[in-house]
Amino acid sequence: GENVEQHPSTLSVQEGDSAVIKCTYSDSASNYFPWYKQELGKRPQLIIDIRSNVGEKKDQRIAVTLNKTAKHFSLHITETQPEDSAVYFCAATQSGGYQKVTFGTGTKLQVIP
Amino acid sequence: NAGVTQTPKFQVLKTGQSMTLQCAQDMNHNSMYWYRQDPGMGLRLIYYSASEGTTDKGEVPNGYNVSRLNKREFSLRLESAAPSQTSVYFCASSEGGASVTEAFFGQGTRLTVV
């Protein structure tokens, strides 16, 4: 089955700096890669996603890149703010009768004011 | 539009007790899921339902059962709770089928088994 590895597990950055979180996946059948943000005590919520036919996607301060050949994708947050502090999960998804979603183990991001 | 609603938010059980976690979605999604979240282990799939009338095991199904009551509702039952089932449980739904889209999560249930 699919295996998703996520690094680092924790990340501390100064406010205004950039943060990068990396994920690798194993199954070339995965074709949709969402990123979720989970604030303390809250539910995971989608912040950005990318499909396998796209190499990069941006949404304001957040961007995601995908390298299908190497089977890795990354989340980039620029000009970090304290409210970016949260746990971030990557996921690899395969279409089918149901969406087979495999999550990474999460990255706890701390933005230091 | 409430999205995905799960109840209860918190629960304490004694070892051996049973309980059912309820989940309902109002987005007309085909697929529904139950995950558990433990520190450092991300979200692990317990059971899923690809469509109304079908259910199947995920990564960690032992000790759990599920029922897809109708298209809206998907419940998770612990027949005889064990301390190892102490966790945060999330229900989620997605469109399913040929559409690959985001999963929407419920607010979570924090379960403690003593």
mmCIF file with all atom_site columns, C-alpha atoms in Angstrom:
data_model
loop_
_atom_site.group_PDB
_atom_site.id
_atom_site.type_symbol
_atom_site.label_atom_id
_atom_site.label_alt_id
_atom_site.label_comp_id
_atom_site.label_asym_id
_atom_site.label_entity_id
_atom_site.label_seq_id
_atom_site.pdbx_PDB_ins_code
_atom_site.Cartn_x
_atom_site.Cartn_y
_atom_site.Cartn_z
_atom_site.occupancy
_atom_site.B_iso_or_equiv
_atom_site.pdbx_formal_charge
_atom_site.auth_seq_id
_atom_site.auth_comp_id
_atom_site.auth_asym_id
_atom_site.auth_atom_id
_atom_site.pdbx_PDB_model_num
ATOM 1   C CA . GLY A 1 1   ? 0.000   0.000  0.000   1.00 0.00 ? 1   GLY A CA 1
ATOM 2   C CA . GLU A 1 2   ? 0.870   3.666  -0.082  1.00 0.00 ? 2   GLU A CA 1
ATOM 3   C CA . ASN A 1 3   ? 3.426   5.008  2.370   1.00 0.00 ? 3   ASN A CA 1
ATOM 4   C CA . VAL A 1 4   ? 3.798   8.723  3.047   1.00 0.00 ? 4   VAL A CA 1
ATOM 5   C CA . GLU A 1 5   ? 6.790   10.073 4.927   1.00 0.00 ? 5   GLU A CA 1
ATOM 6   C CA . GLN A 1 6   ? 6.777   13.637 6.240   1.00 0.00 ? 6   GLN A CA 1
ATOM 7   C CA . HIS A 1 7   ? 9.685   15.722 7.516   1.00 0.00 ? 7   HIS A CA 1
ATOM 8   C CA . PRO A 1 8   ? 10.482  17.405 9.770   1.00 0.00 ? 8   PRO A CA 1
ATOM 9   C CA . SER A 1 9   ? 8.284   16.361 12.675  1.00 0.00 ? 9   SER A CA 1
ATOM 10  C CA . THR A 1 10  ? 8.808   19.738 14.374  1.00 0.00 ? 10  THR A CA 1
ATOM 11  C CA . LEU A 1 11  ? 9.857   23.075 12.944  1.00 0.00 ? 11  LEU A CA 1
ATOM 12  C CA . SER A 1 12  ? 10.503  26.395 14.665  1.00 0.00 ? 12  SER A CA 1
ATOM 13  C CA . VAL A 1 13  ? 10.937  29.577 12.652  1.00 0.00 ? 13  VAL A CA 1
ATOM 14  C CA . GLN A 1 14  ? 11.111  33.271 13.432  1.00 0.00 ? 14  GLN A CA 1
ATOM 15  C CA . GLU A 1 15  ? 8.131   35.348 12.398  1.00 0.00 ? 15  GLU A CA 1
ATOM 16  C CA . GLY A 1 16  ? 8.648   36.544 8.846   1.00 0.00 ? 16  GLY A CA 1
ATOM 17  C CA . ASP A 1 17  ? 10.887  33.656 7.846   1.00 0.00 ? 17  ASP A CA 1
ATOM 18  C CA . SER A 1 18  ? 9.880   30.877 5.473   1.00 0.00 ? 18  SER A CA 1
ATOM 19  C CA . ALA A 1 19  ? 8.937   27.326 6.423   1.00 0.00 ? 19  ALA A CA 1
ATOM 20  C CA . VAL A 1 20  ? 9.242   24.239 4.236   1.00 0.00 ? 20  VAL A CA 1
ATOM 21  C CA . ILE A 1 21  ? 7.717   20.838 4.934   1.00 0.00 ? 21  ILE A CA 1
ATOM 22  C CA . LYS A 1 22  ? 8.533   17.862 2.727   1.00 0.00 ? 22  LYS A CA 1
ATOM 23  C CA . CYS A 1 23  ? 6.691   14.635 1.974   1.00 0.00 ? 23  CYS A CA 1
ATOM 24  C CA . THR A 1 24  ? 7.478   11.577 -0.085  1.00 0.00 ? 24  THR A CA 1
ATOM 25  C CA . TYR A 1 25  ? 5.090   8.925  -1.307  1.00 0.00 ? 25  TYR A CA 1
ATOM 26  C CA . SER A 1 26  ? 5.597   5.455  -2.673  1.00 0.00 ? 26  SER A CA 1
ATOM 27  C CA . ASP A 1 27  ? 2.676   4.614  -4.972  1.00 0.00 ? 27  ASP A CA 1
ATOM 28  C CA . SER A 1 28  ? 2.726   6.173  -8.436  1.00 0.00 ? 28  SER A CA 1
ATOM 29  C CA . ALA A 1 29  ? -1.063  5.702  -8.616  1.00 0.00 ? 29  ALA A CA 1
ATOM 30  C CA . SER A 1 30  ? -1.532  8.575  -6.152  1.00 0.00 ? 30  SER A CA 1
ATOM 31  C CA . ASN A 1 31  ? -2.832  11.555 -8.070  1.00 0.00 ? 31  ASN A CA 1
ATOM 32  C CA . TYR A 1 32  ? -4.055  14.125 -5.560  1.00 0.00 ? 32  TYR A CA 1
ATOM 33  C CA . PHE A 1 33  ? -2.011  15.678 -2.764  1.00 0.00 ? 33  PHE A CA 1
ATOM 34  C CA . PRO A 1 34  ? -3.803  17.824 -0.177  1.00 0.00 ? 34  PRO A CA 1
ATOM 35  C CA . TRP A 1 35  ? -2.271  19.631 2.760   1.00 0.00 ? 35  TRP A CA 1
ATOM 36  C CA . TYR A 1 36  ? -4.223  20.053 5.976   1.00 0.00 ? 36  TYR A CA 1
ATOM 37  C CA . LYS A 1 37  ? -3.677  22.446 8.859   1.00 0.00 ? 37  LYS A CA 1
ATOM 38  C CA . GLN A 1 38  ? -4.765  21.434 12.329  1.00 0.00 ? 38  GLN A CA 1
ATOM 39  C CA . GLU A 1 39  ? -4.818  24.017 15.075  1.00 0.00 ? 39  GLU A CA 1
ATOM 40  C CA . LEU A 1 40  ? -4.682  22.850 18.664  1.00 0.00 ? 40  LEU A CA 1
ATOM 41  C CA . GLY A 1 41  ? -7.908  21.068 19.610  1.00 0.00 ? 41  GLY A CA 1
ATOM 42  C CA . LYS A 1 42  ? -9.453  21.641 16.200  1.00 0.00 ? 42  LYS A CA 1
ATOM 43  C CA . ARG A 1 43  ? -10.216 19.520 13.168  1.00 0.00 ? 43  ARG A CA 1
ATOM 44  C CA . PRO A 1 44  ? -7.831  19.238 10.174  1.00 0.00 ? 44  PRO A CA 1
ATOM 45  C CA . GLN A 1 45  ? -8.769  21.665 7.403   1.00 0.00 ? 45  GLN A CA 1
ATOM 46  C CA . LEU A 1 46  ? -7.550  21.859 3.840   1.00 0.00 ? 46  LEU A CA 1
ATOM 47  C CA . ILE A 1 47  ? -5.194  24.745 3.103   1.00 0.00 ? 47  ILE A CA 1
ATOM 48  C CA . ILE A 1 48  ? -3.968  23.860 -0.374  1.00 0.00 ? 48  ILE A CA 1
ATOM 49  C CA . ASP A 1 49  ? -3.910  20.909 -2.727  1.00 0.00 ? 49  ASP A CA 1
ATOM 50  C CA . ILE A 1 50  ? -2.225  19.865 -5.960  1.00 0.00 ? 50  ILE A CA 1
ATOM 51  C CA . ARG A 1 51  ? -3.082  17.329 -8.616  1.00 0.00 ? 51  ARG A CA 1
ATOM 52  C CA . SER A 1 52  ? -0.632  15.091 -10.403 1.00 0.00 ? 52  SER A CA 1
ATOM 53  C CA . ASN A 1 53  ? -0.858  17.017 -13.677 1.00 0.00 ? 53  ASN A CA 1
ATOM 54  C CA . VAL A 1 54  ? 0.423   20.212 -12.034 1.00 0.00 ? 54  VAL A CA 1
ATOM 55  C CA . GLY A 1 55  ? 3.930   20.980 -10.807 1.00 0.00 ? 55  GLY A CA 1
ATOM 56  C CA . GLU A 1 56  ? 3.279   23.987 -8.582  1.00 0.00 ? 56  GLU A CA 1
ATOM 57  C CA . LYS A 1 57  ? 0.376   25.858 -7.061  1.00 0.00 ? 57  LYS A CA 1
ATOM 58  C CA . LYS A 1 58  ? 0.300   29.084 -5.051  1.00 0.00 ? 58  LYS A CA 1
ATOM 59  C CA . ASP A 1 59  ? -2.256  30.717 -2.819  1.00 0.00 ? 59  ASP A CA 1
ATOM 60  C CA . GLN A 1 60  ? -1.014  33.970 -1.299  1.00 0.00 ? 60  GLN A CA 1
ATOM 61  C CA . ARG A 1 61  ? 1.743   33.014 1.194   1.00 0.00 ? 61  ARG A CA 1
ATOM 62  C CA . ILE A 1 62  ? 1.343   29.274 0.671   1.00 0.00 ? 62  ILE A CA 1
ATOM 63  C CA . ALA A 1 63  ? 2.684   27.192 -2.194  1.00 0.00 ? 63  ALA A CA 1
ATOM 64  C CA . VAL A 1 64  ? 2.958   23.516 -2.942  1.00 0.00 ? 64  VAL A CA 1
ATOM 65  C CA . THR A 1 65  ? 5.325   21.829 -5.383  1.00 0.00 ? 65  THR A CA 1
ATOM 66  C CA . LEU A 1 66  ? 5.110   18.313 -6.775  1.00 0.00 ? 66  LEU A CA 1
ATOM 67  C CA . ASN A 1 67  ? 7.816   16.196 -8.385  1.00 0.00 ? 67  ASN A CA 1
ATOM 68  C CA . LYS A 1 68  ? 6.094   13.091 -9.740  1.00 0.00 ? 68  LYS A CA 1
ATOM 69  C CA . THR A 1 69  ? 9.295   11.506 -10.957 1.00 0.00 ? 69  THR A CA 1
ATOM 70  C CA . ALA A 1 70  ? 10.898  11.661 -7.528  1.00 0.00 ? 70  ALA A CA 1
ATOM 71  C CA . LYS A 1 71  ? 7.563   11.088 -5.773  1.00 0.00 ? 71  LYS A CA 1
ATOM 72  C CA . HIS A 1 72  ? 7.871   14.017 -3.440  1.00 0.00 ? 72  HIS A CA 1
ATOM 73  C CA . PHE A 1 73  ? 5.901   17.168 -2.725  1.00 0.00 ? 73  PHE A CA 1
ATOM 74  C CA . SER A 1 74  ? 6.521   20.127 -0.462  1.00 0.00 ? 74  SER A CA 1
ATOM 75  C CA . LEU A 1 75  ? 4.632   22.877 1.339   1.00 0.00 ? 75  LEU A CA 1
ATOM 76  C CA . HIS A 1 76  ? 6.183   26.337 1.408   1.00 0.00 ? 76  HIS A CA 1
ATOM 77  C CA . ILE A 1 77  ? 4.930   29.074 3.718   1.00 0.00 ? 77  ILE A CA 1
ATOM 78  C CA . THR A 1 78  ? 6.489   32.493 3.256   1.00 0.00 ? 78  THR A CA 1
ATOM 79  C CA . GLU A 1 79  ? 6.419   35.475 5.622   1.00 0.00 ? 79  GLU A CA 1
ATOM 80  C CA . THR A 1 80  ? 5.272   33.271 8.463   1.00 0.00 ? 80  THR A CA 1
ATOM 81  C CA . GLN A 1 81  ? 2.979   34.700 11.124  1.00 0.00 ? 81  GLN A CA 1
ATOM 82  C CA . PRO A 1 82  ? 2.160   33.466 14.641  1.00 0.00 ? 82  PRO A CA 1
ATOM 83  C CA . GLU A 1 83  ? -1.240  32.267 13.421  1.00 0.00 ? 83  GLU A CA 1
ATOM 84  C CA . ASP A 1 84  ? 0.553   29.830 11.117  1.00 0.00 ? 84  ASP A CA 1
ATOM 85  C CA . SER A 1 85  ? 1.540   27.869 14.234  1.00 0.00 ? 85  SER A CA 1
ATOM 86  C CA . ALA A 1 86  ? -0.222  24.497 13.941  1.00 0.00 ? 86  ALA A CA 1
ATOM 87  C CA . VAL A 1 87  ? 0.289   20.892 12.905  1.00 0.00 ? 87  VAL A CA 1
ATOM 88  C CA . TYR A 1 88  ? 0.435   20.356 9.156   1.00 0.00 ? 88  TYR A CA 1
ATOM 89  C CA . PHE A 1 89  ? -0.377  17.053 7.473   1.00 0.00 ? 89  PHE A CA 1
ATOM 90  C CA . CYS A 1 90  ? 0.374   16.045 3.933   1.00 0.00 ? 90  CYS A CA 1
ATOM 91  C CA . ALA A 1 91  ? -1.610  13.302 2.224   1.00 0.00 ? 91  ALA A CA 1
ATOM 92  C CA . ALA A 1 92  ? -1.476  11.220 -0.917  1.00 0.00 ? 92  ALA A CA 1
ATOM 93  C CA . THR A 1 93  ? -4.781  10.236 -2.480  1.00 0.00 ? 93  THR A CA 1
ATOM 94  C CA . GLN A 1 94  ? -5.797  7.709  -5.109  1.00 0.00 ? 94  GLN A CA 1
ATOM 95  C CA . SER A 1 95  ? -9.104  7.886  -6.909  1.00 0.00 ? 95  SER A CA 1
ATOM 96  C CA . GLY A 1 96  ? -11.345 4.879  -7.150  1.00 0.00 ? 96  GLY A CA 1
ATOM 97  C CA . GLY A 1 97  ? -14.471 3.544  -5.519  1.00 0.00 ? 97  GLY A CA 1
ATOM 98  C CA . TYR A 1 98  ? -13.421 5.501  -2.491  1.00 0.00 ? 98  TYR A CA 1
ATOM 99  C CA . GLN A 1 99  ? -10.615 7.947  -2.120  1.00 0.00 ? 99  GLN A CA 1
ATOM 100 C CA . LYS A 1 100 ? -7.757  6.017  -0.600  1.00 0.00 ? 100 LYS A CA 1
ATOM 101 C CA . VAL A 1 101 ? -6.050  8.693  1.486   1.00 0.00 ? 101 VAL A CA 1
ATOM 102 C CA . THR A 1 102 ? -2.761  8.106  3.268   1.00 0.00 ? 102 THR A CA 1
ATOM 103 C CA . PHE A 1 103 ? -1.604  10.808 5.660   1.00 0.00 ? 103 PHE A CA 1
ATOM 104 C CA . GLY A 1 104 ? 1.869   11.764 6.733   1.00 0.00 ? 104 GLY A CA 1
ATOM 105 C CA . THR A 1 105 ? 2.647   11.807 10.444  1.00 0.00 ? 105 THR A CA 1
ATOM 106 C CA . GLY A 1 106 ? 2.446   15.582 10.722  1.00 0.00 ? 106 GLY A CA 1
ATOM 107 C CA . THR A 1 107 ? 4.756   18.553 11.286  1.00 0.00 ? 107 THR A CA 1
ATOM 108 C CA . LYS A 1 108 ? 4.320   20.801 14.294  1.00 0.00 ? 108 LYS A CA 1
ATOM 109 C CA . LEU A 1 109 ? 5.194   24.313 13.161  1.00 0.00 ? 109 LEU A CA 1
ATOM 110 C CA . GLN A 1 110 ? 5.953   26.960 15.735  1.00 0.00 ? 110 GLN A CA 1
ATOM 111 C CA . VAL A 1 111 ? 6.319   30.563 14.600  1.00 0.00 ? 111 VAL A CA 1
ATOM 112 C CA . ILE A 1 112 ? 8.195   32.603 17.184  1.00 0.00 ? 112 ILE A CA 1
ATOM 113 C CA . PRO A 1 113 ? 7.142   36.265 17.366  1.00 0.00 ? 113 PRO A CA 1
ATOM 114 C CA . ASN B 2 1   ? -24.684 23.891 5.971   1.00 0.00 ? 1   ASN B CA 1
ATOM 115 C CA . ALA B 2 2   ? -23.088 22.187 8.971   1.00 0.00 ? 2   ALA B CA 1
ATOM 116 C CA . GLY B 2 3   ? -20.616 19.979 7.044   1.00 0.00 ? 3   GLY B CA 1
ATOM 117 C CA . VAL B 2 4   ? -19.602 16.963 9.139   1.00 0.00 ? 4   VAL B CA 1
ATOM 118 C CA . THR B 2 5   ? -21.028 16.681 12.637  1.00 0.00 ? 5   THR B CA 1
ATOM 119 C CA . GLN B 2 6   ? -19.899 14.073 15.126  1.00 0.00 ? 6   GLN B CA 1
ATOM 120 C CA . THR B 2 7   ? -20.951 13.371 18.676  1.00 0.00 ? 7   THR B CA 1
ATOM 121 C CA . PRO B 2 8   ? -19.987 13.289 21.449  1.00 0.00 ? 8   PRO B CA 1
ATOM 122 C CA . LYS B 2 9   ? -17.023 15.691 21.744  1.00 0.00 ? 9   LYS B CA 1
ATOM 123 C CA . PHE B 2 10  ? -15.675 14.060 24.873  1.00 0.00 ? 10  PHE B CA 1
ATOM 124 C CA . GLN B 2 11  ? -16.184 10.674 26.469  1.00 0.00 ? 11  GLN B CA 1
ATOM 125 C CA . VAL B 2 12  ? -14.674 8.720  29.332  1.00 0.00 ? 12  VAL B CA 1
ATOM 126 C CA . LEU B 2 13  ? -15.253 4.974  29.386  1.00 0.00 ? 13  LEU B CA 1
ATOM 127 C CA . LYS B 2 14  ? -14.281 2.232  31.743  1.00 0.00 ? 14  LYS B CA 1
ATOM 128 C CA . THR B 2 15  ? -12.471 -0.772 30.323  1.00 0.00 ? 15  THR B CA 1
ATOM 129 C CA . GLY B 2 16  ? -15.008 -3.197 28.878  1.00 0.00 ? 16  GLY B CA 1
ATOM 130 C CA . GLN B 2 17  ? -17.760 -0.637 28.318  1.00 0.00 ? 17  GLN B CA 1
ATOM 131 C CA . SER B 2 18  ? -19.242 -0.079 24.896  1.00 0.00 ? 18  SER B CA 1
ATOM 132 C CA . MET B 2 19  ? -20.210 3.068  23.054  1.00 0.00 ? 19  MET B CA 1
ATOM 133 C CA . THR B 2 20  ? -21.135 4.377  19.626  1.00 0.00 ? 20  THR B CA 1
ATOM 134 C CA . LEU B 2 21  ? -19.699 7.501  18.015  1.00 0.00 ? 21  LEU B CA 1
ATOM 135 C CA . GLN B 2 22  ? -22.149 9.178  15.676  1.00 0.00 ? 22  GLN B CA 1
ATOM 136 C CA . CYS B 2 23  ? -21.293 11.029 12.463  1.00 0.00 ? 23  CYS B CA 1
ATOM 137 C CA . ALA B 2 24  ? -23.482 12.795 9.930   1.00 0.00 ? 24  ALA B CA 1
ATOM 138 C CA . GLN B 2 25  ? -22.680 14.872 6.833   1.00 0.00 ? 25  GLN B CA 1
ATOM 139 C CA . ASP B 2 26  ? -24.959 17.145 4.854   1.00 0.00 ? 26  ASP B CA 1
ATOM 140 C CA . MET B 2 27  ? -22.826 17.537 1.716   1.00 0.00 ? 27  MET B CA 1
ATOM 141 C CA . ASN B 2 28  ? -24.308 14.572 -0.169  1.00 0.00 ? 28  ASN B CA 1
ATOM 142 C CA . HIS B 2 29  ? -20.909 12.880 -0.130  1.00 0.00 ? 29  HIS B CA 1
ATOM 143 C CA . ASN B 2 30  ? -20.600 9.260  -1.129  1.00 0.00 ? 30  ASN B CA 1
ATOM 144 C CA . SER B 2 31  ? -17.571 8.297  0.944   1.00 0.00 ? 31  SER B CA 1
ATOM 145 C CA . MET B 2 32  ? -17.192 8.465  4.685   1.00 0.00 ? 32  MET B CA 1
ATOM 146 C CA . TYR B 2 33  ? -14.294 7.574  6.980   1.00 0.00 ? 33  TYR B CA 1
ATOM 147 C CA . TRP B 2 34  ? -13.323 7.057  10.584  1.00 0.00 ? 34  TRP B CA 1
ATOM 148 C CA . TYR B 2 35  ? -9.791  7.951  11.689  1.00 0.00 ? 35  TYR B CA 1
ATOM 149 C CA . ARG B 2 36  ? -8.002  7.874  14.969  1.00 0.00 ? 36  ARG B CA 1
ATOM 150 C CA . GLN B 2 37  ? -5.285  10.366 15.828  1.00 0.00 ? 37  GLN B CA 1
ATOM 151 C CA . ASP B 2 38  ? -2.527  9.539  18.256  1.00 0.00 ? 38  ASP B CA 1
ATOM 152 C CA . PRO B 2 39  ? 0.517   11.693 19.051  1.00 0.00 ? 39  PRO B CA 1
ATOM 153 C CA . GLY B 2 40  ? 3.282   11.271 16.480  1.00 0.00 ? 40  GLY B CA 1
ATOM 154 C CA . MET B 2 41  ? 1.249   8.847  14.368  1.00 0.00 ? 41  MET B CA 1
ATOM 155 C CA . GLY B 2 42  ? -0.835  11.100 12.208  1.00 0.00 ? 42  GLY B CA 1
ATOM 156 C CA . LEU B 2 43  ? -4.298  10.033 11.130  1.00 0.00 ? 43  LEU B CA 1
ATOM 157 C CA . ARG B 2 44  ? -4.850  6.314  10.792  1.00 0.00 ? 44  ARG B CA 1
ATOM 158 C CA . LEU B 2 45  ? -7.851  4.913  8.974   1.00 0.00 ? 45  LEU B CA 1
ATOM 159 C CA . ILE B 2 46  ? -10.070 2.610  11.036  1.00 0.00 ? 46  ILE B CA 1
ATOM 160 C CA . TYR B 2 47  ? -12.937 1.910  8.625   1.00 0.00 ? 47  TYR B CA 1
ATOM 161 C CA . TYR B 2 48  ? -14.343 3.512  5.536   1.00 0.00 ? 48  TYR B CA 1
ATOM 162 C CA . SER B 2 49  ? -17.519 3.426  3.493   1.00 0.00 ? 49  SER B CA 1
ATOM 163 C CA . ALA B 2 50  ? -17.082 4.038  -0.220  1.00 0.00 ? 50  ALA B CA 1
ATOM 164 C CA . SER B 2 51  ? -20.801 4.459  -0.734  1.00 0.00 ? 51  SER B CA 1
ATOM 165 C CA . GLU B 2 52  ? -24.099 3.844  0.994   1.00 0.00 ? 52  GLU B CA 1
ATOM 166 C CA . GLY B 2 53  ? -24.434 0.171  1.830   1.00 0.00 ? 53  GLY B CA 1
ATOM 167 C CA . THR B 2 54  ? -20.734 -0.669 1.815   1.00 0.00 ? 54  THR B CA 1
ATOM 168 C CA . THR B 2 55  ? -18.088 -0.662 4.527   1.00 0.00 ? 55  THR B CA 1
ATOM 169 C CA . ASP B 2 56  ? -14.539 -1.954 4.657   1.00 0.00 ? 56  ASP B CA 1
ATOM 170 C CA . LYS B 2 57  ? -11.575 -2.185 6.988   1.00 0.00 ? 57  LYS B CA 1
ATOM 171 C CA . GLY B 2 58  ? -8.828  0.344  7.037   1.00 0.00 ? 58  GLY B CA 1
ATOM 172 C CA . GLU B 2 59  ? -5.406  0.226  8.633   1.00 0.00 ? 59  GLU B CA 1
ATOM 173 C CA . VAL B 2 60  ? -6.424  -0.312 12.289  1.00 0.00 ? 60  VAL B CA 1
ATOM 174 C CA . PRO B 2 61  ? -9.894  -1.954 12.442  1.00 0.00 ? 61  PRO B CA 1
ATOM 175 C CA . ASN B 2 62  ? -9.438  -4.319 15.405  1.00 0.00 ? 62  ASN B CA 1
ATOM 176 C CA . GLY B 2 63  ? -11.815 -3.597 18.260  1.00 0.00 ? 63  GLY B CA 1
ATOM 177 C CA . TYR B 2 64  ? -14.200 -1.500 16.152  1.00 0.00 ? 64  TYR B CA 1
ATOM 178 C CA . ASN B 2 65  ? -17.317 -1.959 14.071  1.00 0.00 ? 65  ASN B CA 1
ATOM 179 C CA . VAL B 2 66  ? -19.122 0.471  11.802  1.00 0.00 ? 66  VAL B CA 1
ATOM 180 C CA . SER B 2 67  ? -22.551 0.996  10.288  1.00 0.00 ? 67  SER B CA 1
ATOM 181 C CA . ARG B 2 68  ? -23.400 3.099  7.254   1.00 0.00 ? 68  ARG B CA 1
ATOM 182 C CA . LEU B 2 69  ? -26.966 3.806  8.271   1.00 0.00 ? 69  LEU B CA 1
ATOM 183 C CA . ASN B 2 70  ? -27.781 5.824  5.149   1.00 0.00 ? 70  ASN B CA 1
ATOM 184 C CA . LYS B 2 71  ? -25.946 8.206  2.855   1.00 0.00 ? 71  LYS B CA 1
ATOM 185 C CA . ARG B 2 72  ? -25.658 10.843 5.595   1.00 0.00 ? 72  ARG B CA 1
ATOM 186 C CA . GLU B 2 73  ? -24.714 8.792  8.636   1.00 0.00 ? 73  GLU B CA 1
ATOM 187 C CA . PHE B 2 74  ? -21.740 6.602  9.523   1.00 0.00 ? 74  PHE B CA 1
ATOM 188 C CA . SER B 2 75  ? -21.315 5.348  13.080  1.00 0.00 ? 75  SER B CA 1
ATOM 189 C CA . LEU B 2 76  ? -18.354 3.761  14.854  1.00 0.00 ? 76  LEU B CA 1
ATOM 190 C CA . ARG B 2 77  ? -18.891 1.289  17.686  1.00 0.00 ? 77  ARG B CA 1
ATOM 191 C CA . LEU B 2 78  ? -16.488 0.139  20.356  1.00 0.00 ? 78  LEU B CA 1
ATOM 192 C CA . GLU B 2 79  ? -17.886 -3.123 21.692  1.00 0.00 ? 79  GLU B CA 1
ATOM 193 C CA . SER B 2 80  ? -15.513 -3.568 24.633  1.00 0.00 ? 80  SER B CA 1
ATOM 194 C CA . ALA B 2 81  ? -13.322 -0.535 25.176  1.00 0.00 ? 81  ALA B CA 1
ATOM 195 C CA . ALA B 2 82  ? -9.649  -0.971 26.029  1.00 0.00 ? 82  ALA B CA 1
ATOM 196 C CA . PRO B 2 83  ? -7.097  1.613  27.250  1.00 0.00 ? 83  PRO B CA 1
ATOM 197 C CA . SER B 2 84  ? -5.303  1.271  23.874  1.00 0.00 ? 84  SER B CA 1
ATOM 198 C CA . GLN B 2 85  ? -8.372  2.863  22.282  1.00 0.00 ? 85  GLN B CA 1
ATOM 199 C CA . THR B 2 86  ? -7.760  6.111  24.116  1.00 0.00 ? 86  THR B CA 1
ATOM 200 C CA . SER B 2 87  ? -7.413  8.539  21.238  1.00 0.00 ? 87  SER B CA 1
ATOM 201 C CA . VAL B 2 88  ? -9.006  11.366 19.316  1.00 0.00 ? 88  VAL B CA 1
ATOM 202 C CA . TYR B 2 89  ? -11.448 10.090 16.699  1.00 0.00 ? 89  TYR B CA 1
ATOM 203 C CA . PHE B 2 90  ? -12.352 11.964 13.550  1.00 0.00 ? 90  PHE B CA 1
ATOM 204 C CA . CYS B 2 91  ? -15.097 11.260 11.095  1.00 0.00 ? 91  CYS B CA 1
ATOM 205 C CA . ALA B 2 92  ? -14.606 12.579 7.562   1.00 0.00 ? 92  ALA B CA 1
ATOM 206 C CA . SER B 2 93  ? -16.383 12.569 4.236   1.00 0.00 ? 93  SER B CA 1
ATOM 207 C CA . SER B 2 94  ? -15.510 13.182 0.601   1.00 0.00 ? 94  SER B CA 1
ATOM 208 C CA . GLU B 2 95  ? -17.272 13.075 -2.733  1.00 0.00 ? 95  GLU B CA 1
ATOM 209 C CA . GLY B 2 96  ? -15.784 9.701  -3.635  1.00 0.00 ? 96  GLY B CA 1
ATOM 210 C CA . GLY B 2 97  ? -16.170 7.911  -6.927  1.00 0.00 ? 97  GLY B CA 1
ATOM 211 C CA . ALA B 2 98  ? -14.202 9.314  -9.837  1.00 0.00 ? 98  ALA B CA 1
ATOM 212 C CA . SER B 2 99  ? -13.914 12.710 -8.145  1.00 0.00 ? 99  SER B CA 1
ATOM 213 C CA . VAL B 2 100 ? -10.727 13.098 -6.142  1.00 0.00 ? 100 VAL B CA 1
ATOM 214 C CA . THR B 2 101 ? -11.418 15.921 -3.723  1.00 0.00 ? 101 THR B CA 1
ATOM 215 C CA . GLU B 2 102 ? -10.614 17.065 -0.236  1.00 0.00 ? 102 GLU B CA 1
ATOM 216 C CA . ALA B 2 103 ? -11.892 15.314 2.853   1.00 0.00 ? 103 ALA B CA 1
ATOM 217 C CA . PHE B 2 104 ? -14.001 17.291 5.296   1.00 0.00 ? 104 PHE B CA 1
ATOM 218 C CA . PHE B 2 105 ? -13.569 16.440 8.956   1.00 0.00 ? 105 PHE B CA 1
ATOM 219 C CA . GLY B 2 106 ? -15.858 16.497 11.943  1.00 0.00 ? 106 GLY B CA 1
ATOM 220 C CA . GLN B 2 107 ? -14.780 18.308 15.102  1.00 0.00 ? 107 GLN B CA 1
ATOM 221 C CA . GLY B 2 108 ? -13.417 15.163 16.719  1.00 0.00 ? 108 GLY B CA 1
ATOM 222 C CA . THR B 2 109 ? -14.203 13.022 19.758  1.00 0.00 ? 109 THR B CA 1
ATOM 223 C CA . ARG B 2 110 ? -11.670 12.825 22.558  1.00 0.00 ? 110 ARG B CA 1
ATOM 224 C CA . LEU B 2 111 ? -12.088 9.369  24.080  1.00 0.00 ? 111 LEU B CA 1
ATOM 225 C CA . THR B 2 112 ? -10.389 8.234  27.268  1.00 0.00 ? 112 THR B CA 1
ATOM 226 C CA . VAL B 2 113 ? -10.600 4.624  28.408  1.00 0.00 ? 113 VAL B CA 1
ATOM 227 C CA . VAL B 2 114 ? -9.661  4.056  32.039  1.00 0.00 ? 114 VAL B CA 1
#
